[in-house]
Tab-separated table of C-alpha atoms in Angstrom:
chain	number	residue	atom	x	y	z
N	4	MET	CA	-5.807	112.788	-40.907
N	5	SER	CA	-9.568	112.726	-41.234
N	6	SER	CA	-11.455	110.581	-38.730
N	7	THR	CA	-14.213	109.570	-41.160
N	8	ARG	CA	-14.821	105.848	-40.787
N	9	ILE	CA	-15.008	103.594	-43.832
N	10	ASP	CA	-16.523	100.148	-43.435
N	11	LEU	CA	-15.407	97.450	-45.848
N	12	THR	CA	-17.047	94.179	-46.695
N	13	PRO	CA	-14.635	91.203	-46.816
N	14	SER	CA	-14.746	91.196	-50.636
N	15	GLN	CA	-13.978	94.909	-50.808
N	16	ALA	CA	-11.106	94.565	-48.371
N	17	LEU	CA	-9.532	91.846	-50.525
N	18	ALA	CA	-10.259	93.399	-53.913
N	19	THR	CA	-7.174	95.599	-54.176
N	20	GLY	CA	-4.778	92.868	-53.030
N	21	THR	CA	-5.276	90.362	-55.838
N	22	ARG	CA	-2.531	89.487	-58.297
N	23	MET	CA	-2.276	91.186	-61.659
N	24	PRO	CA	-4.282	89.252	-64.293
N	25	ILE	CA	-2.540	87.973	-67.399
N	26	PRO	CA	-3.462	90.423	-70.195
N	27	SER	CA	-3.707	90.050	-73.944
N	28	ALA	CA	-0.414	90.322	-75.800
N	29	ARG	CA	0.407	93.488	-77.741
N	30	GLY	CA	3.205	92.175	-79.942
N	31	GLN	CA	5.848	89.494	-80.325
N	32	VAL	CA	7.761	90.206	-77.108
N	33	SER	CA	4.740	90.254	-74.805
N	34	GLU	CA	3.282	87.269	-76.663
N	35	LEU	CA	6.388	85.176	-75.979
N	36	LEU	CA	6.526	86.389	-72.377
N	37	ILE	CA	2.865	85.591	-71.703
N	38	ALA	CA	3.255	82.184	-73.309
N	39	LEU	CA	6.155	81.423	-70.965
N	40	LEU	CA	4.386	82.627	-67.863
N	41	SER	CA	1.184	80.808	-68.807
N	42	GLY	CA	2.984	77.452	-68.903
N	43	SER	CA	3.245	76.753	-72.619
N	44	ASP	CA	6.239	75.106	-74.273
N	45	ALA	CA	7.695	78.453	-75.363
N	46	ASN	CA	11.484	78.788	-75.244
N	47	PRO	CA	12.792	81.300	-72.641
N	48	ALA	CA	15.795	82.045	-74.859
N	49	ALA	CA	13.425	83.032	-77.675
N	50	PHE	CA	11.869	85.662	-75.420
N	51	THR	CA	15.289	87.051	-74.520
N	52	ALA	CA	16.282	87.257	-78.174
N	53	ALA	CA	13.014	88.965	-79.122
N	54	ALA	CA	13.385	91.492	-76.287
N	55	ARG	CA	16.948	92.331	-77.316
N	56	SER	CA	15.916	92.690	-80.935
N	57	ALA	CA	12.966	94.929	-80.072
N	58	ALA	CA	15.075	97.088	-77.772
N	59	GLY	CA	17.642	97.569	-80.517
N	60	GLU	CA	14.992	98.821	-82.943
N	61	HIS	CA	14.155	101.827	-80.778
N	62	ASP	CA	15.843	105.174	-80.872
N	63	GLY	CA	14.989	108.469	-79.253
N	64	THR	CA	11.847	108.127	-77.188
N	65	SER	CA	9.905	105.663	-79.339
N	66	ILE	CA	9.941	102.868	-76.747
N	67	VAL	CA	7.835	105.031	-74.414
N	68	PHE	CA	4.922	104.684	-76.838
N	69	ASP	CA	5.518	101.032	-77.766
N	70	ASP	CA	2.633	98.954	-76.368
N	71	ASP	CA	4.534	95.687	-76.704
N	72	ALA	CA	7.639	96.869	-74.844
N	73	GLN	CA	5.759	98.713	-72.104
N	74	LEU	CA	3.388	95.822	-71.409
N	75	SER	CA	6.354	93.439	-71.231
N	76	LEU	CA	8.157	95.679	-68.743
N	77	THR	CA	4.994	96.014	-66.648
N	78	LEU	CA	4.636	92.230	-66.381
N	79	LEU	CA	8.322	91.686	-65.666
N	80	TYR	CA	8.298	94.263	-62.877
N	81	GLU	CA	5.096	92.836	-61.419
N	82	LEU	CA	6.856	89.514	-60.844
N	83	HIS	CA	8.706	91.343	-58.040
N	84	LEU	CA	5.595	92.974	-56.566
N	85	GLN	CA	2.197	91.318	-56.063
N	86	GLY	CA	2.857	88.721	-58.757
N	87	LEU	CA	0.800	87.545	-61.716
N	88	ALA	CA	-2.337	85.441	-61.492
N	89	GLY	CA	-1.616	81.745	-62.039
N	90	VAL	CA	2.121	82.333	-62.491
N	91	SER	CA	4.712	80.607	-60.316
N	92	ASP	CA	6.853	82.903	-58.203
N	93	GLU	CA	9.878	80.928	-59.413
N	94	TRP	CA	9.833	83.094	-62.560
N	95	GLU	CA	10.843	86.138	-60.501
N	96	TRP	CA	14.587	85.467	-60.798
N	97	ASN	CA	14.645	83.533	-64.058
N	98	LEU	CA	17.850	84.541	-65.838
N	99	ASP	CA	16.305	84.638	-69.314
N	100	LEU	CA	13.546	86.958	-68.154
N	101	LEU	CA	16.044	89.172	-66.354
N	102	ALA	CA	18.205	89.367	-69.488
N	103	GLY	CA	15.216	90.340	-71.606
N	104	ARG	CA	14.163	92.911	-69.034
N	105	ALA	CA	17.655	94.395	-68.948
N	106	ALA	CA	17.594	94.891	-72.717
N	107	LEU	CA	14.218	96.645	-72.632
N	108	GLU	CA	15.271	98.701	-69.608
N	109	SER	CA	18.414	99.934	-71.317
N	110	SER	CA	16.418	101.368	-74.200
N	111	PHE	CA	13.717	102.685	-71.876
N	112	GLU	CA	16.139	104.429	-69.507
N	113	ALA	CA	17.846	106.089	-72.475
N	114	ALA	CA	14.428	107.367	-73.600
N	115	VAL	CA	13.624	108.688	-70.111
N	116	ARG	CA	16.947	110.529	-69.974
N	117	SER	CA	16.322	111.952	-73.446
N	118	ILE	CA	12.926	113.275	-72.384
N	119	VAL	CA	14.305	114.806	-69.191
N	120	ALA	CA	17.352	116.321	-70.943
N	121	SER	CA	15.158	119.064	-72.386
N	122	ARG	CA	14.557	120.350	-68.827
N	123	ASN	CA	18.204	121.462	-68.541
N	124	LEU	CA	19.029	119.933	-65.179
N	125	GLU	CA	22.428	120.480	-63.641
N	126	ALA	CA	24.610	117.377	-63.906
N	127	GLN	CA	27.306	118.308	-61.377
N	128	PRO	CA	27.005	117.527	-57.656
N	129	LEU	CA	24.706	119.954	-55.838
N	130	ASP	CA	24.632	120.892	-52.185
N	131	ALA	CA	21.514	120.217	-50.139
N	132	ALA	CA	20.271	123.814	-50.301
N	133	ASP	CA	20.454	123.772	-54.115
N	134	VAL	CA	18.538	120.485	-54.274
N	135	VAL	CA	15.781	121.770	-52.006
N	136	SER	CA	15.411	125.103	-53.817
N	137	GLN	CA	15.366	123.481	-57.256
N	138	LEU	CA	12.766	120.929	-56.175
N	139	TRP	CA	10.483	123.740	-55.024
N	140	ALA	CA	11.067	125.631	-58.275
N	141	MET	CA	10.427	122.584	-60.477
N	142	THR	CA	7.158	121.706	-58.754
N	143	ALA	CA	5.712	125.197	-58.269
N	144	PRO	CA	2.030	125.428	-59.323
N	145	SER	CA	1.410	126.689	-62.848
N	146	THR	CA	-0.977	129.560	-63.511
N	147	GLY	CA	-1.893	128.213	-66.942
N	148	PRO	CA	-4.521	125.675	-68.040
N	149	SER	CA	-4.232	122.203	-66.554
N	150	MET	CA	-6.079	118.932	-66.711
N	151	SER	CA	-6.994	119.127	-63.030
N	152	LYS	CA	-8.605	122.544	-63.555
N	153	PHE	CA	-10.623	121.080	-66.427
N	154	MET	CA	-11.678	118.196	-64.189
N	155	ALA	CA	-12.896	120.694	-61.571
N	156	THR	CA	-15.033	122.762	-63.919
N	157	ASP	CA	-15.937	120.871	-67.101
N	158	ALA	CA	-15.181	117.135	-67.062
N	159	SER	CA	-18.014	114.645	-67.408
N	160	ALA	CA	-18.480	111.566	-65.252
N	161	GLU	CA	-17.241	109.459	-68.170
N	162	GLN	CA	-14.049	111.504	-68.364
N	163	PHE	CA	-13.520	111.044	-64.631
N	164	GLU	CA	-13.900	107.304	-65.161
N	165	GLU	CA	-11.146	107.348	-67.786
N	166	VAL	CA	-8.756	109.251	-65.533
N	167	LEU	CA	-9.385	106.852	-62.648
N	168	ILE	CA	-8.720	103.907	-64.951
N	169	HIS	CA	-5.404	105.398	-66.095
N	170	ARG	CA	-4.378	106.048	-62.483
N	171	SER	CA	-5.659	102.788	-61.021
N	172	LEU	CA	-2.629	100.627	-61.831
N	173	ASN	CA	-0.500	102.792	-59.561
N	174	GLN	CA	-3.008	103.953	-56.957
N	175	LEU	CA	-4.363	100.488	-56.168
N	176	ARG	CA	-0.878	99.233	-55.289
N	177	GLU	CA	-0.397	102.161	-52.919
N	178	SER	CA	3.124	103.601	-52.995
N	179	ASP	CA	4.800	100.223	-52.747
N	180	VAL	CA	7.666	100.994	-55.116
N	181	HIS	CA	8.636	104.151	-53.216
N	182	THR	CA	8.721	102.007	-50.068
N	183	LEU	CA	11.573	100.000	-51.613
N	184	GLY	CA	13.786	102.970	-50.791
N	185	ILE	CA	13.482	102.424	-47.035
N	186	PRO	CA	16.082	99.620	-46.675
N	187	ARG	CA	18.518	101.570	-48.874
N	188	LEU	CA	18.486	104.661	-46.668
N	189	ALA	CA	19.920	105.399	-43.227
N	190	GLY	CA	19.501	108.056	-40.581
N	191	ALA	CA	17.312	111.112	-41.101
N	192	PRO	CA	16.312	110.356	-44.733
N	193	LYS	CA	15.147	106.885	-43.724
N	194	ALA	CA	13.052	108.286	-40.872
N	195	ALA	CA	11.493	110.845	-43.229
N	196	LEU	CA	10.525	108.247	-45.821
N	197	VAL	CA	9.025	106.006	-43.140
N	198	GLU	CA	6.954	108.945	-41.879
N	199	VAL	CA	5.541	109.701	-45.326
N	200	GLN	CA	4.866	106.073	-46.163
N	201	ALA	CA	3.165	105.398	-42.817
N	202	ASP	CA	0.500	107.925	-43.806
N	203	GLU	CA	0.177	106.382	-47.265
N	204	TYR	CA	-0.597	103.066	-45.589
N	205	GLY	CA	-3.197	104.619	-43.307
N	206	GLY	CA	-1.109	104.376	-40.177
N	207	GLY	CA	-1.725	100.639	-40.177
N	208	ARG	CA	-5.508	100.915	-40.587
N	209	LEU	CA	-6.884	99.146	-43.653
N	210	GLU	CA	-9.825	101.514	-44.035
N	211	ARG	CA	-7.440	104.516	-44.053
N	212	MET	CA	-4.933	103.155	-46.580
N	213	HIS	CA	-4.838	105.427	-49.590
N	214	SER	CA	-5.289	102.451	-51.911
N	215	THR	CA	-8.515	101.640	-50.048
N	216	LEU	CA	-9.726	105.214	-50.424
N	217	PHE	CA	-8.979	105.128	-54.157
N	218	ALA	CA	-10.837	101.817	-54.467
N	219	ASN	CA	-13.845	103.470	-52.814
N	220	THR	CA	-13.764	106.241	-55.423
N	221	MET	CA	-13.685	103.697	-58.252
N	222	ARG	CA	-16.661	101.805	-56.851
N	223	GLU	CA	-18.633	105.024	-56.370
N	224	LEU	CA	-18.177	105.740	-60.089
N	225	GLY	CA	-19.288	102.227	-61.017
N	226	LEU	CA	-15.813	100.923	-61.833
N	227	SER	CA	-14.079	97.732	-60.736
N	228	ASP	CA	-11.597	98.199	-57.905
N	229	ARG	CA	-9.703	94.998	-58.624
N	230	TYR	CA	-5.974	95.532	-58.992
N	231	ALA	CA	-4.957	95.902	-62.675
N	232	HIS	CA	-8.495	95.051	-63.813
N	233	TYR	CA	-8.104	97.612	-66.613
N	234	LEU	CA	-4.620	96.579	-67.736
N	235	ASP	CA	-5.829	95.654	-71.226
N	236	VAL	CA	-7.439	99.039	-71.946
N	237	VAL	CA	-4.687	101.478	-70.886
N	238	PRO	CA	-2.199	102.631	-73.575
N	239	ALA	CA	1.594	102.428	-73.613
N	240	VAL	CA	2.094	105.927	-72.204
N	241	THR	CA	0.120	104.969	-69.084
N	242	LEU	CA	2.258	101.870	-68.597
N	243	ALA	CA	5.409	103.927	-69.221
N	244	SER	CA	4.508	106.312	-66.380
N	245	LEU	CA	4.166	103.234	-64.173
N	246	ASN	CA	7.375	101.651	-65.459
N	247	VAL	CA	9.577	104.692	-64.919
N	248	LEU	CA	8.836	104.447	-61.201
N	249	SER	CA	9.549	100.702	-61.224
N	250	LEU	CA	12.821	101.336	-63.076
N	251	PHE	CA	13.926	103.658	-60.271
N	252	GLY	CA	12.660	101.391	-57.517
N	253	PHE	CA	14.338	98.178	-58.659
N	254	HIS	CA	17.820	99.610	-59.135
N	255	ARG	CA	19.878	100.660	-56.134
N	256	ARG	CA	21.991	102.923	-58.382
N	257	LEU	CA	18.811	104.970	-59.029
N	258	LEU	CA	17.932	105.543	-55.365
N	259	GLY	CA	18.294	109.303	-55.785
N	260	ALA	CA	15.898	109.242	-58.732
N	261	LEU	CA	13.391	107.224	-56.682
N	262	ILE	CA	13.495	109.832	-53.916
N	263	GLY	CA	13.180	112.681	-56.410
N	264	HIS	CA	10.183	110.967	-57.995
N	265	LEU	CA	8.491	110.765	-54.585
N	266	CYS	CA	9.216	114.441	-53.940
N	267	ALA	CA	7.527	115.399	-57.204
N	268	VAL	CA	4.495	113.265	-56.353
N	269	GLU	CA	4.106	114.816	-52.919
N	270	THR	CA	4.683	118.426	-53.992
N	271	THR	CA	2.310	118.375	-56.961
N	272	SER	CA	-0.720	116.466	-55.674
N	273	SER	CA	-2.372	118.761	-53.133
N	274	LEU	CA	-3.815	121.379	-55.521
N	275	PRO	CA	-4.816	118.895	-58.265
N	276	SER	CA	-6.489	116.745	-55.596
N	277	LYS	CA	-8.526	119.767	-54.521
N	278	ASN	CA	-9.614	120.241	-58.144
N	279	TYR	CA	-10.539	116.589	-58.611
N	280	SER	CA	-12.572	116.638	-55.422
N	281	ALA	CA	-14.387	119.774	-56.574
N	282	GLY	CA	-15.177	118.172	-59.913
N	283	LEU	CA	-16.636	115.051	-58.335
N	284	ARG	CA	-18.793	117.152	-56.023
N	285	ARG	CA	-19.946	119.232	-58.996
N	286	LEU	CA	-21.155	116.013	-60.600
N	287	GLY	CA	-23.101	115.081	-57.476
N	288	PHE	CA	-20.825	112.430	-55.981
N	289	SER	CA	-20.700	112.003	-52.213
N	290	SER	CA	-17.814	112.295	-49.782
N	291	ARG	CA	-17.218	108.563	-50.193
N	292	ALA	CA	-16.079	109.310	-53.763
N	293	THR	CA	-14.063	112.397	-52.853
N	294	LEU	CA	-12.345	111.222	-49.664
N	295	PHE	CA	-9.244	109.962	-51.495
N	296	TYR	CA	-8.672	113.430	-52.944
N	297	ASP	CA	-9.750	115.263	-49.787
N	298	GLU	CA	-7.200	113.236	-47.828
N	299	HIS	CA	-4.402	114.247	-50.222
N	300	VAL	CA	-5.229	117.939	-49.959
N	301	GLU	CA	-4.513	117.691	-46.239
N	302	ALA	CA	-1.816	115.032	-46.100
N	303	ASP	CA	0.367	116.115	-48.998
N	304	SER	CA	0.633	119.695	-47.789
N	305	VAL	CA	2.534	118.144	-44.861
N	306	HIS	CA	4.250	115.395	-46.846
N	307	GLU	CA	5.807	117.830	-49.298
N	308	GLN	CA	7.779	119.538	-46.532
N	309	ILE	CA	8.993	116.227	-45.137
N	310	ALA	CA	9.849	114.827	-48.572
N	311	VAL	CA	11.749	117.846	-49.860
N	312	ARG	CA	13.548	119.054	-46.720
N	313	ASP	CA	13.927	115.991	-44.495
N	314	LEU	CA	14.206	113.296	-47.158
N	315	ALA	CA	15.760	114.788	-50.298
N	316	GLY	CA	17.615	117.585	-48.493
N	317	LYS	CA	19.101	115.324	-45.834
N	318	LEU	CA	20.011	112.675	-48.419
N	319	ALA	CA	21.894	115.313	-50.425
N	320	GLU	CA	23.682	116.308	-47.233
N	321	GLN	CA	24.714	112.710	-46.594
N	322	ASP	CA	25.834	112.144	-50.182
N	323	PRO	CA	26.272	115.235	-52.398
N	324	THR	CA	26.569	113.010	-55.492
N	325	MET	CA	22.856	112.225	-55.098
N	326	GLY	CA	21.746	115.773	-55.921
N	327	SER	CA	21.556	115.490	-59.697
N	328	ASP	CA	19.861	112.089	-59.473
N	329	ILE	CA	17.204	113.471	-57.123
N	330	LEU	CA	16.396	116.241	-59.593
N	331	PHE	CA	16.429	113.753	-62.469
N	332	GLY	CA	13.846	111.594	-60.686
N	333	ALA	CA	11.617	114.571	-59.955
N	334	ALA	CA	11.858	115.783	-63.548
N	335	SER	CA	11.028	112.296	-64.821
N	336	CYS	CA	7.874	112.168	-62.718
N	337	LEU	CA	6.760	115.575	-63.960
N	338	ALA	CA	7.593	114.739	-67.577
N	339	PHE	CA	5.628	111.499	-67.616
N	340	ASP	CA	2.690	113.140	-65.863
N	341	ASP	CA	2.736	115.718	-68.660
N	342	LEU	CA	2.925	113.034	-71.363
N	343	LEU	CA	-0.066	111.201	-69.916
N	344	ALA	CA	-2.090	114.393	-69.494
N	345	GLU	CA	-1.280	115.426	-73.067
N	346	HIS	CA	-2.431	112.034	-74.321
N	347	ILE	CA	-5.695	112.175	-72.374
N	348	THR	CA	-6.622	115.756	-73.228
N	349	GLY	CA	-5.512	115.336	-76.853
N	350	CYS	CA	-7.863	112.390	-77.274
N	351	TRP	CA	-10.709	114.302	-75.654
N	352	ASP	CA	-10.104	117.319	-77.901
N	353	ARG	CA	-10.553	114.987	-80.890
N	354	GLY	CA	-13.721	113.529	-79.407
N	355	GLU	CA	-12.029	110.154	-78.764
N	356	THR	CA	-11.535	107.977	-75.734
N	357	SER	CA	-8.067	108.070	-74.181
N	358	LEU	CA	-8.250	104.320	-73.606
N	359	ARG	CA	-7.419	101.559	-76.073
N	360	SER	CA	-10.988	100.256	-75.921
N	361	SER	CA	-14.154	100.653	-73.899
N	362	PRO	CA	-13.753	99.452	-70.301
N	363	ARG	CA	-17.366	98.355	-70.117
């Protein structure tokens, strides 16, 4: 770990820990949900019915790109995390909200599995050696064009701002959802996950927490570092990449997928982080802006070994039925990263913003 010291003002130290703000609705389901959470006289049963109806209208992968459904899932999951601004925590276990969430989740999980099916994963139980070798193969660096290579050599400051905004909903909450796996593990896999997560949280030092480092980068580029500040401007595909992790994290039956997702994160971030850091330096930004990425070049080269061998490999040894789920989670992470990158670069190729509206 780097020893560079980062001093925070009290306002900066608190900025990333605020509750998610209530956003604007994007359709009937999120409108009914927001009305409930905001304290209106809306009927909880009406929300549940609307969610079930909306979920039933989706087939294939369409729900992934549905702003209304993805925003609703984001808000429902957030009730279990940092919470929503001005919303009572009593809503967390409201049965009507849980029923509506379950309906949306069912359609969403089917879409995730449909997307991942094209990657031809093995469905039968795999031994630990197979899991480890396939994780390395799935996450091996590509020699072709990539968004991170573009960011290193050609991206403008405005394009960097857009990427940070897309990533901010996840990065400013640290790796909290992956941490939910700790109480569900035992033995060597548990110790491995604790080791990785301890680094993510800066070894207990606020100024070293990766969420703090990311907040520094946002401020250096003139962006707000407040948690979910840009919720209204990110599209459905950005929320879907957030929600697939929450789906894995909130269901014990998907523990293997949660661990696989973490493995994919750790094994694919070192080289892209090096490219992002190079791009920021090319644009004249200081080490205060690049430290988040510099830290991941160093840390994730270690984390990937722990995550793949000591976490995923040992978990597959403990329970061979977990193998296919681990690979499914890793493939899901990679697939949704690809979907988001394709959205961003496709918009840029057309000369458009990748956001729903200007963040300024």
